[in-house]
XYZ file of C-alpha atoms in Angstrom:
689
model
C 1.675 0.619 -4.248
C -1.966 0.444 -3.140
C -1.802 3.789 -1.534
C -0.439 5.269 -4.596
C -3.164 3.621 -6.786
C -5.913 4.905 -4.387
C -4.569 8.458 -4.654
C -4.645 8.314 -8.548
C -8.369 6.907 -8.316
C -9.386 9.709 -5.897
C -7.897 12.347 -8.215
C -9.626 10.777 -11.221
C -12.817 10.640 -9.100
C -12.663 14.372 -8.492
C -11.794 15.184 -12.056
C -14.559 12.999 -13.474
C -17.039 14.416 -11.124
C -16.221 17.965 -12.086
C -16.646 17.231 -15.730
C -19.759 15.195 -15.119
C -21.454 18.187 -13.448
C -20.520 20.276 -16.405
C -22.138 17.780 -18.649
C -25.318 17.444 -16.689
C -25.663 21.230 -16.255
C -25.387 21.620 -20.225
C -27.625 18.631 -21.066
C -30.840 20.608 -21.030
C -29.337 22.696 -23.964
C -27.290 19.855 -25.623
C -30.290 17.324 -25.686
C -32.307 19.924 -27.639
C -29.548 21.230 -30.002
C -27.452 17.985 -30.654
C -28.206 14.250 -31.464
C -28.691 11.746 -28.959
C -25.594 9.977 -30.253
C -23.474 13.041 -29.708
C -24.856 13.193 -25.994
C -24.187 9.501 -25.702
C -20.470 9.793 -26.706
C -20.015 12.926 -24.535
C -20.884 10.692 -21.426
C -18.455 8.137 -22.796
C -15.894 11.166 -22.797
C -16.778 11.604 -19.133
C -15.910 8.025 -18.405
C -12.413 8.599 -19.848
C -11.823 11.095 -17.021
C -12.921 8.450 -14.482
C -10.671 5.768 -16.056
C -7.496 7.473 -17.365
C -5.299 9.565 -15.086
C -5.094 12.457 -17.669
C -3.569 14.741 -14.996
C -0.368 12.608 -14.884
C 0.119 13.093 -18.774
C -0.281 16.913 -18.823
C 2.311 19.432 -18.109
C 1.089 22.008 -15.726
C -1.068 24.032 -18.133
C -2.264 26.396 -15.339
C -0.027 27.834 -12.693
C 2.739 25.694 -11.682
C 2.126 25.039 -8.028
C 5.142 22.758 -8.019
C 5.951 19.719 -6.098
C 8.474 21.191 -3.666
C 6.337 23.208 -1.320
C 8.045 23.989 1.823
C 6.530 25.130 5.095
C 8.457 27.751 7.034
C 8.660 27.281 10.794
C 8.040 30.317 12.824
C 8.916 29.020 16.160
C 11.998 27.459 17.870
C 12.351 25.081 20.785
C 14.206 25.589 24.071
C 14.965 22.944 26.591
C 15.384 24.243 30.081
C 15.447 22.608 33.552
C 12.951 23.797 36.144
C 12.759 22.213 39.497
C 14.755 19.336 38.152
C 12.132 18.582 35.475
C 12.577 19.270 31.674
C 9.947 21.658 30.172
C 9.293 22.933 26.619
C 9.118 26.650 25.917
C 8.098 27.801 22.530
C 9.512 31.127 21.540
C 6.953 33.102 19.453
C 7.238 36.632 18.214
C 7.669 38.491 21.513
C 6.469 41.844 20.006
C 2.867 40.736 19.964
C 2.685 37.688 22.293
C 2.770 37.710 26.143
C 3.406 34.568 28.273
C -0.280 33.722 28.831
C -1.102 33.749 25.077
C 1.842 31.471 24.447
C 0.809 28.811 27.041
C -2.936 29.101 25.635
C -1.476 28.534 22.077
C 0.537 25.638 23.318
C -2.480 23.937 24.810
C -4.578 24.627 21.698
C -1.780 23.058 19.475
C -1.542 19.908 21.591
C -5.290 19.629 21.641
C -5.525 20.037 17.857
C -2.591 17.699 17.154
C -4.063 14.978 19.395
C -7.469 15.194 17.437
C -5.622 15.082 14.052
C -3.538 12.144 15.179
C -6.785 10.156 16.166
C -8.289 10.768 12.800
C -4.975 9.905 11.027
C -5.149 6.548 12.647
C -7.845 5.474 9.986
C -5.856 7.043 6.987
C -3.715 3.911 6.322
C -6.834 1.651 6.121
C -8.676 3.653 3.669
C -7.008 2.182 0.598
C -7.764 -1.271 1.786
C -11.447 -0.307 2.393
C -11.508 1.010 -1.099
C -10.144 -2.319 -2.657
C -12.536 -4.239 -0.588
C -15.341 -2.102 -2.041
C -14.052 -2.837 -5.582
C -13.748 -6.381 -5.170
C -17.252 -6.609 -3.538
C -18.804 -4.505 -6.293
C -17.318 -6.726 -9.009
C -18.188 -9.914 -7.157
C -21.823 -8.830 -6.487
C -22.448 -7.641 -10.123
C -20.643 -10.640 -11.681
C -22.547 -13.261 -9.548
C -25.832 -11.542 -10.033
C -25.439 -11.562 -13.961
C -24.164 -15.044 -14.076
C -27.024 -16.382 -11.993
C -29.394 -14.505 -14.213
C -27.789 -15.763 -17.407
C -27.688 -19.336 -16.281
C -31.372 -19.220 -15.463
C -32.198 -17.429 -18.672
C -30.233 -19.982 -20.890
C -31.875 -22.979 -19.132
C -35.290 -21.868 -20.113
C -34.375 -20.496 -23.589
C -34.981 -22.406 -26.897
C -32.639 -21.984 -29.852
C -34.247 -20.544 -33.184
C -32.167 -21.569 -36.263
C -34.956 -21.852 -38.757
C -38.190 -20.138 -39.811
C -39.384 -16.473 -40.692
C -37.744 -14.875 -37.537
C -34.461 -16.465 -38.197
C -34.510 -15.348 -41.948
C -35.218 -11.652 -40.846
C -32.064 -11.899 -38.500
C -29.948 -13.151 -41.386
C -31.413 -10.457 -43.737
C -30.427 -7.640 -41.244
C -27.050 -9.177 -40.648
C -26.379 -9.148 -44.389
C -27.537 -5.381 -44.596
C -25.300 -4.440 -41.685
C -22.332 -6.655 -42.924
C -21.949 -8.483 -39.716
C -19.587 -11.335 -40.281
C -19.620 -12.894 -36.719
C -22.525 -15.380 -36.275
C -25.345 -14.132 -33.885
C -27.330 -16.859 -32.191
C -31.134 -16.299 -31.739
C -33.201 -17.724 -28.825
C -36.616 -17.498 -27.514
C -37.736 -17.326 -23.915
C -41.272 -17.232 -22.342
C -39.656 -15.840 -19.045
C -38.743 -12.530 -20.496
C -40.925 -9.699 -21.796
C -38.461 -7.708 -23.654
C -35.579 -8.569 -26.187
C -32.021 -8.827 -24.884
C -28.641 -8.738 -26.584
C -25.820 -10.265 -24.468
C -22.654 -12.308 -25.002
C -19.244 -10.454 -25.497
C -17.372 -13.280 -27.449
C -20.390 -15.161 -28.622
C -23.149 -12.806 -29.018
C -26.864 -13.822 -29.056
C -30.244 -12.260 -29.043
C -33.152 -13.534 -26.943
C -36.677 -12.537 -27.836
C -39.824 -13.019 -25.790
C -41.825 -15.943 -26.699
C -45.087 -14.050 -27.511
C -46.935 -13.359 -30.544
C -45.465 -10.570 -32.709
C -46.184 -9.446 -36.178
C -43.537 -9.019 -39.004
C -43.019 -5.306 -38.314
C -42.465 -5.926 -34.637
C -39.795 -8.724 -35.403
C -38.137 -6.568 -38.007
C -37.960 -3.506 -35.564
C -36.614 -5.577 -32.703
C -33.975 -7.415 -34.636
C -32.820 -4.144 -36.350
C -32.565 -2.433 -32.957
C -30.560 -5.244 -31.283
C -28.213 -5.453 -34.268
C -27.461 -1.826 -34.150
C -26.369 -2.237 -30.583
C -24.193 -5.045 -31.635
C -22.673 -3.120 -34.510
C -21.826 -0.113 -32.176
C -20.065 -2.411 -29.582
C -22.467 -1.132 -26.909
C -21.900 -4.239 -24.843
C -18.251 -3.474 -24.623
C -19.170 0.076 -23.590
C -21.264 -1.217 -20.825
C -18.342 -3.266 -19.585
C -16.265 -0.097 -19.334
C -19.061 1.768 -17.501
C -19.383 -1.168 -15.005
C -15.557 -1.078 -14.424
C -15.618 2.638 -13.841
C -18.603 2.061 -11.383
C -16.494 -0.556 -9.682
C -13.373 1.663 -9.255
C -15.490 4.613 -7.990
C -18.133 2.798 -5.981
C -17.852 5.384 -3.310
C -18.846 8.176 -5.728
C -22.615 8.443 -6.064
C -22.470 10.579 -9.213
C -21.060 7.621 -11.096
C -24.176 5.550 -10.583
C -26.122 8.468 -11.872
C -23.870 8.734 -14.960
C -24.160 4.945 -15.706
C -28.028 5.370 -15.483
C -28.007 8.362 -17.754
C -25.777 6.476 -20.222
C -28.106 3.433 -20.331
C -30.856 5.897 -21.224
C -28.747 7.617 -23.943
C -27.608 4.251 -25.355
C -31.357 3.389 -26.240
C -32.080 6.962 -27.411
C -29.076 7.028 -29.741
C -29.878 3.448 -30.973
C -33.542 4.492 -31.772
C -32.152 7.575 -33.483
C -30.000 5.467 -35.803
C -32.804 2.919 -36.470
C -35.347 5.501 -37.625
C -32.898 7.809 -39.458
C -34.257 6.901 -42.873
C -37.813 5.845 -41.928
C -40.937 7.371 -43.131
C -43.530 8.916 -40.644
C -45.479 5.790 -40.888
C -42.632 3.604 -40.177
C -41.604 5.678 -37.304
C -45.066 5.325 -35.807
C -44.845 1.605 -36.325
C -41.419 1.501 -34.497
C -42.873 3.525 -31.669
C -45.806 1.046 -31.321
C -43.388 -1.730 -30.931
C -41.766 -0.101 -27.979
C -45.221 0.724 -26.518
C -46.285 -2.873 -26.938
C -43.334 -4.135 -25.155
C -43.658 -1.618 -22.222
C -46.600 -3.583 -20.845
C -44.373 -6.631 -20.676
C -41.307 -5.156 -18.869
C -40.237 -6.894 -15.583
C -37.437 -6.075 -13.239
C -34.125 -7.423 -14.402
C -30.609 -7.866 -13.111
C -27.897 -5.430 -13.823
C -25.620 -7.042 -16.323
C -23.725 -6.946 -19.686
C -26.610 -6.734 -21.980
C -28.966 -4.325 -23.831
C -32.686 -4.409 -23.926
C -35.148 -2.723 -26.223
C -37.581 -1.443 -23.547
C -37.015 0.365 -20.141
C -39.008 2.580 -17.806
C -42.221 4.432 -18.726
C -40.508 7.793 -18.447
C -37.648 6.617 -20.633
C -40.035 5.377 -23.237
C -41.764 8.812 -23.465
C -38.477 10.478 -24.281
C -37.778 7.851 -26.883
C -41.077 8.231 -28.592
C -40.760 12.020 -28.770
C -37.252 11.539 -30.434
C -38.541 8.770 -32.628
C -41.296 11.093 -34.193
C -39.068 14.158 -34.176
C -37.060 13.419 -37.435
C -34.947 16.375 -36.985
C -32.353 17.462 -39.526
C -29.016 19.054 -38.333
C -27.369 21.891 -40.224
C -23.806 22.298 -40.839
C -23.666 25.161 -38.189
C -25.061 22.696 -35.612
C -22.669 19.952 -36.483
C -19.753 22.451 -36.314
C -21.066 23.736 -32.918
C -21.345 20.191 -31.593
C -17.776 19.492 -32.556
C -16.604 22.687 -30.904
C -18.641 21.729 -27.819
C -16.991 18.280 -27.824
C -13.621 19.958 -28.099
C -14.507 22.444 -25.329
C -15.679 19.577 -22.908
C -12.428 17.705 -23.479
C -10.246 20.792 -23.045
C -12.125 21.883 -19.876
C -11.640 18.410 -18.593
C -7.923 18.344 -19.220
C -7.509 21.735 -17.474
C -9.504 20.443 -14.494
C -7.394 17.356 -14.533
C -4.278 19.430 -14.513
C -5.403 21.659 -11.822
C -6.725 18.838 -9.487
C -3.512 16.738 -9.979
C -1.374 19.879 -9.207
C -3.421 20.705 -6.198
C -3.243 17.169 -4.755
C 0.490 17.171 -5.315
C 0.660 20.381 -3.240
C -1.545 18.792 -0.575
C 0.546 15.677 -0.692
C 3.732 17.813 -0.561
C 2.321 19.798 2.372
C 1.384 16.425 4.098
C 5.152 15.311 3.644
C 6.550 18.452 4.500
C 4.398 18.843 7.496
C 5.748 15.544 8.670
C 9.158 16.726 7.822
C 8.472 20.089 9.988
C 6.989 17.945 12.660
C 10.125 15.712 12.774
C 12.172 18.895 13.185
C 10.411 19.347 16.636
C 11.736 16.087 17.816
C 15.098 16.706 16.060
C 15.450 20.097 17.627
C 14.437 18.858 21.063
C 17.194 16.251 20.844
C 19.637 18.946 19.688
C 18.904 21.241 22.365
C 19.254 18.447 25.019
C 22.670 17.549 23.330
C 23.606 21.184 23.531
C 23.176 21.272 27.330
C 25.069 18.082 28.015
C 28.361 18.712 29.664
C 30.813 16.614 27.340
C 30.718 14.915 24.114
C 29.869 11.210 24.361
C 32.428 8.843 22.940
C 31.477 5.295 21.702
C 33.242 3.583 24.562
C 31.317 5.564 27.157
C 27.756 4.282 25.904
C 26.168 1.656 28.060
C 24.739 -1.346 26.482
C 20.877 -1.501 25.728
C 18.220 -3.858 26.268
C 15.844 -4.525 23.407
C 12.745 -2.468 24.201
C 10.358 -5.163 23.181
C 12.038 -8.338 24.595
C 10.250 -10.931 22.691
C 10.265 -8.950 19.503
C 11.994 -9.251 16.282
C 13.337 -6.340 13.979
C 11.110 -6.065 10.940
C 12.767 -2.784 9.641
C 16.330 -1.923 10.209
C 18.011 1.487 10.577
C 18.840 3.283 7.281
C 17.466 4.101 3.874
C 14.414 2.336 2.903
C 11.127 2.580 0.859
C 8.415 3.897 3.043
C 5.593 1.278 3.247
C 2.797 3.983 2.966
C 4.165 6.708 0.950
C 6.598 4.450 -1.222
C 9.149 7.321 -0.993
C 12.857 6.475 -0.405
C 13.770 8.160 2.907
C 15.990 7.617 5.998
C 14.634 5.306 8.655
C 15.939 6.786 11.803
C 15.430 3.805 14.041
C 14.416 0.292 14.059
C 10.912 -1.259 14.178
C 10.181 -4.049 16.474
C 7.266 -6.211 16.003
C 5.962 -8.934 18.422
C 3.654 -11.878 17.764
C 1.338 -11.002 20.657
C 0.811 -7.544 18.824
C -1.089 -4.578 20.512
C -0.585 -4.268 24.315
C 2.764 -6.004 24.694
C 5.306 -4.487 27.009
C 7.845 -1.784 25.959
C 10.721 -1.454 28.537
C 13.408 1.116 29.112
C 16.480 0.336 27.022
C 18.727 1.871 29.656
C 18.501 3.617 33.117
C 17.226 7.161 32.652
C 14.471 9.808 33.028
C 11.374 10.538 31.135
C 11.804 13.981 29.527
C 9.015 14.255 27.009
C 5.917 12.605 25.650
C 3.678 13.161 22.771
C 1.112 14.916 25.057
C 3.761 17.362 26.453
C 5.914 17.927 23.369
C 3.458 17.533 20.594
C 5.114 17.261 17.289
C 4.941 14.249 14.750
C 1.704 12.818 13.837
C 3.686 10.027 12.159
C 5.139 9.050 15.332
C 1.730 8.664 17.097
C 1.922 8.218 20.898
C 5.633 8.460 21.994
C 7.911 8.724 24.903
C 11.383 10.106 25.172
C 14.135 9.004 27.758
C 17.373 10.744 28.635
C 19.877 8.103 29.866
C 22.493 8.287 32.602
C 25.289 8.003 30.068
C 24.207 11.127 28.221
C 22.215 9.355 25.354
C 18.566 9.554 24.812
C 16.046 7.141 23.278
C 12.603 7.497 21.678
C 9.646 4.884 21.611
C 6.863 5.476 19.235
C 3.503 4.229 18.050
C 2.629 3.258 21.709
C -1.033 2.301 22.465
C -0.538 3.448 26.108
C 2.139 5.216 28.270
C 2.775 3.872 31.664
C 5.187 6.621 32.899
C 5.085 10.480 32.917
C 7.478 13.210 32.442
C 9.855 13.515 35.188
C 9.727 9.853 36.204
C 13.026 7.959 36.714
C 13.166 4.426 35.094
C 15.663 1.629 35.221
C 16.758 -0.624 32.362
C 14.030 -3.258 31.574
C 11.180 -1.282 33.521
C 7.905 -1.208 31.655
C 7.277 2.253 30.232
C 4.647 1.838 27.611
C 2.706 -0.831 25.451
C 3.052 -1.754 21.804
C 0.371 -0.006 19.649
C -0.341 1.334 16.043
C -0.870 5.009 16.568
C 0.423 7.451 13.927
C 1.590 6.281 10.560
C 1.869 2.564 10.694
C 0.680 -0.533 8.709
C 0.517 -2.597 11.962
C 1.271 -2.770 15.698
C 5.011 -2.328 16.505
C 7.333 -0.178 18.377
C 9.603 2.331 16.375
C 12.825 2.591 18.596
C 15.338 5.436 18.028
C 18.710 5.937 19.801
C 20.374 9.216 19.889
C 23.957 9.878 20.711
C 25.036 13.618 20.917
C 21.625 14.644 19.522
C 21.923 12.517 16.269
C 20.286 9.219 15.423
C 22.509 6.055 15.324
C 21.869 2.396 14.601
C 20.906 1.004 18.057
C 21.570 -2.627 16.968
C 25.341 -2.727 17.753
C 24.548 -1.539 21.291
C 21.766 -4.087 22.072
C 22.937 -6.827 24.295
C 19.708 -8.825 24.139
C 18.944 -11.441 21.418
C 17.467 -9.960 18.283
C 15.395 -11.854 15.820
C 17.054 -10.490 12.770
C 14.484 -10.577 9.944
C 15.617 -7.877 7.528
C 19.197 -7.615 8.733
C 21.721 -9.988 7.257
C 24.411 -11.649 9.305
C 26.958 -9.599 7.263
C 25.277 -6.307 8.106
C 25.362 -7.342 11.791
C 29.092 -8.084 11.679
C 29.711 -4.750 9.664
C 27.966 -2.817 12.281
C 29.903 -4.475 15.036
C 33.116 -3.788 13.465
C 32.184 -0.045 12.987
C 31.853 0.237 16.781
C 35.165 -1.484 17.655
C 37.684 0.980 19.143
C 40.803 -0.166 17.159
C 41.681 -1.996 13.922
C 42.764 -5.575 14.685
C 46.138 -6.682 13.464
C 46.965 -10.236 12.749
C 49.453 -10.534 15.566
C 46.777 -9.317 18.106
C 44.440 -12.337 17.330
C 44.312 -14.976 19.982
C 44.571 -18.628 18.838
C 41.204 -20.620 18.397
C 39.871 -23.862 19.629
C 38.194 -26.175 17.128
C 34.465 -25.845 18.142
C 33.635 -29.430 17.425
C 35.817 -32.149 18.863
C 36.174 -34.787 17.726
C 35.073 -33.680 14.297
C 36.246 -33.490 10.741
C 36.191 -30.628 8.393
C 33.786 -31.590 5.567
C 33.986 -28.420 3.599
C 36.857 -25.910 3.871
C 36.923 -22.106 3.664
C 36.791 -20.747 0.117
C 34.902 -20.913 -3.380
C 32.902 -24.100 -3.817
C 29.874 -25.508 -5.669
C 26.874 -25.137 -3.080
C 25.566 -28.650 -2.359
C 21.894 -27.640 -2.311
C 21.641 -24.838 -4.942
C 24.460 -26.126 -7.347
C 25.819 -22.501 -7.620
C 29.523 -21.628 -7.419
C 29.858 -19.225 -4.536
C 32.133 -18.305 -1.648
C 31.980 -20.575 1.459
C 32.534 -18.173 4.260
C 33.650 -20.661 6.975
C 34.349 -24.335 7.562
C 31.890 -27.006 8.033
C 32.602 -29.524 10.869
C 30.765 -32.758 10.486
C 29.758 -34.697 13.553
C 26.836 -36.646 14.894
C 23.533 -34.933 15.694
C 23.666 -33.695 19.375
C 27.534 -33.388 19.652
C 28.916 -30.524 21.628
C 29.842 -27.189 20.115
C 32.245 -25.286 22.224
C 33.342 -21.527 22.249
C 36.517 -21.128 20.014
C 37.752 -18.351 22.166
C 36.830 -16.413 25.338
C 34.120 -13.839 24.688
C 30.382 -12.804 25.049
C 27.165 -14.122 23.402
C 26.006 -10.979 21.444
C 23.331 -12.543 19.258
C 21.413 -15.807 18.978
C 18.679 -17.040 16.340
C 16.333 -19.461 18.037
C 13.930 -19.573 15.008
C 14.775 -21.891 12.213
C 14.790 -19.436 9.366
C 17.161 -18.828 6.517
C 20.158 -20.651 5.418
C 22.041 -20.553 8.898
C 19.132 -22.144 10.779
C 19.763 -21.789 14.488
C 23.034 -19.954 15.329
C 25.009 -18.107 17.854
C 27.421 -15.027 17.523
C 30.157 -14.529 20.003
C 32.333 -11.295 20.276
C 35.743 -12.213 21.583
C 37.907 -10.360 24.035
C 40.537 -9.660 21.304
C 37.973 -7.744 19.070
C 37.235 -10.718 16.657
C 33.969 -12.591 16.383
C 32.634 -15.981 15.463
C 29.471 -17.641 14.329
C 28.255 -21.196 14.895
C 25.221 -22.201 12.559
C 23.021 -25.143 11.944
C 22.601 -25.808 15.662
C 20.015 -28.365 16.894
C 19.935 -26.639 20.366
C 21.390 -23.568 21.919
C 22.898 -23.774 25.427
C 23.622 -20.143 26.163
C 21.815 -16.836 25.859
C 22.624 -13.378 24.665
C 24.699 -11.471 27.251
C 26.346 -14.606 28.675
C 30.069 -14.705 29.264
C 31.719 -17.887 27.994
C 35.316 -19.225 28.013
C 37.301 -21.125 25.447
C 36.091 -24.659 25.311
C 32.741 -23.940 27.156
C 29.851 -25.849 25.692
C 27.456 -23.350 23.877
C 25.336 -25.375 21.592
C 24.593 -28.877 19.976
C 25.304 -29.976 16.363
C 22.209 -30.078 14.167
C 21.149 -29.790 10.553
C 18.781 -26.703 10.848
C 18.781 -24.321 7.894
C 20.027 -25.136 4.524
C 22.112 -28.295 5.389
C 22.526 -31.680 3.779
C 23.423 -33.332 7.006
C 24.322 -32.791 10.620
C 27.344 -30.305 11.013
C 28.428 -27.046 12.481
C 29.033 -24.154 10.024
C 31.821 -22.096 11.783
C 32.832 -18.627 10.660
C 35.528 -16.388 11.998
C 35.453 -12.491 11.501
C 38.232 -10.083 11.745
C 37.298 -6.381 11.370
C 33.867 -7.545 10.227
C 35.312 -9.598 7.341
C 35.373 -13.475 7.140
C 38.760 -15.083 7.189
C 39.884 -18.806 7.194
C 39.724 -19.957 10.779
C 42.093 -22.885 10.066
C 44.975 -20.390 10.102
C 44.215 -19.637 13.664
C 43.290 -23.003 15.252
C 45.755 -24.521 17.477
C 44.384 -27.867 17.738
C 44.850 -30.674 15.126
C 42.065 -31.024 12.520
C 40.932 -33.803 10.289
C 40.120 -32.909 6.748
């Protein structure tokens, strides 16, 4: 989500900057031809482009660049064996390329790819840097204004009677302002201030002022109030916060402050005589000598810098009348500015979509390099690999947990739904943790040798002795080189965060006959299953079994807890902690804490959960010799480890109350073809219900 928001903000910043440049170029003419109010509202129009993603609401007015922009690859990959080492040969148009040129091009491509990869390491953090800047800007401005306001109010005195108060009420009646406006005086300021969005108030300097000055000051500030200039200042500050990285936005905010005062003066002196205009100008000049530095905030003030005052005095004395032609031209110019901005918005948005499409498609094209590599490798294998021929794997990060499973998912950076072709394994120790070979094999490619995906970062590819292959991505450092032979469990790299990642982890892919498969069913080590449910685990286990299990082929079970009683049978029930009616997928065997839990049948420990998380708490999963499987949950302690062989009746754990439990018991599930069945139908020992 943040990545998408930042992209929108970036496009708005480009669009707003383009329109701003146009307005700044034209201002030398528009300030002479049109009113200050017109110029003021044109700057507000610019702010719309900084705050509203107009490009998202426009159909492609200009040439439709389209979202589906595909890059055509003009090369192919070949895998050949030379002196027992695998090498990569890129076949480029042979009509105008010789061997030397091909090799030089390969070196240049690798060097460029490596440089791009290093730069792209910082890309995922840019949206977070932007957000930090936004929060810092808002915090800084808010704190500065609140401190200034608190100090100001502590030294201000309310004015609710007297001549000045009566002048305020008179101007309120003339301007038909219904909301009460408080009036204060303060000897710490040298220029009048209007502030307060919900409860507006005017603070005037505590100095001697004649009736004309008081009249001009209060009239000026009430015009600001009537035009809602305070709210417009909030909008400008918000735009400034969102685009804190864009220096032009600060310039626009400054220019808008100046136009705000100019347009307010213009309205104030609209119906004045020359003498009254001169008096109004003298009021500003008298206040200029008392101007001090002020904090940026949500308020308006009558006086600003000397240069600004000079412009204001010229405008005050100008008394220019605008003809119908000039008014019509000003309307046409306003429409032209908005139309131009809309076209720019459409072009920029479309261009960014193409760039984004190119980025995604470049990643897709890069992925083809690895896919073709594996496809060529599979094409050279002597036979088709069957499931039963695949050797069991070791989890590449032995102390890690699976944070992203194999299958379709929403990409954490691009927020697109796409196929996740491996599993992501994270480890508490983070960067630098060991990555080991999942199986015996040989290093056949690395990122430096093969090039390819910037998304993978630093990666390594192994060809295994059983004909399968594996890939380990986002490494911080590679320990082995192309051509090295490795054994299962041998360190080959270290966990890192290279490529497109949100944090340090190892992306692990397993390939069979050149295609990616879910590696989890083939891993014999314990897996901390964070995003993979127990049901998914059993379903994947069932997918990999060789034959469908018939009832008559199932071996009889032993009750896992003896002595024990069945507190809750298999079937629908009211859940004791949630109060919901739901399916109870096993039987609950009540016993004292620490009582023995034994294997219900001969088999092998294929998964354990040591961490107390989720409803099952600590649990063990066994794969039995007849093809069935069983689960033992809520254990207080596990006795065996993943990969251990057990026999029926052997102690594997102890009764506990971990997870969602109302007391010590063992939740026992029995699975046939991946589905739960009532285990009491297969238990040969007497049970107490």
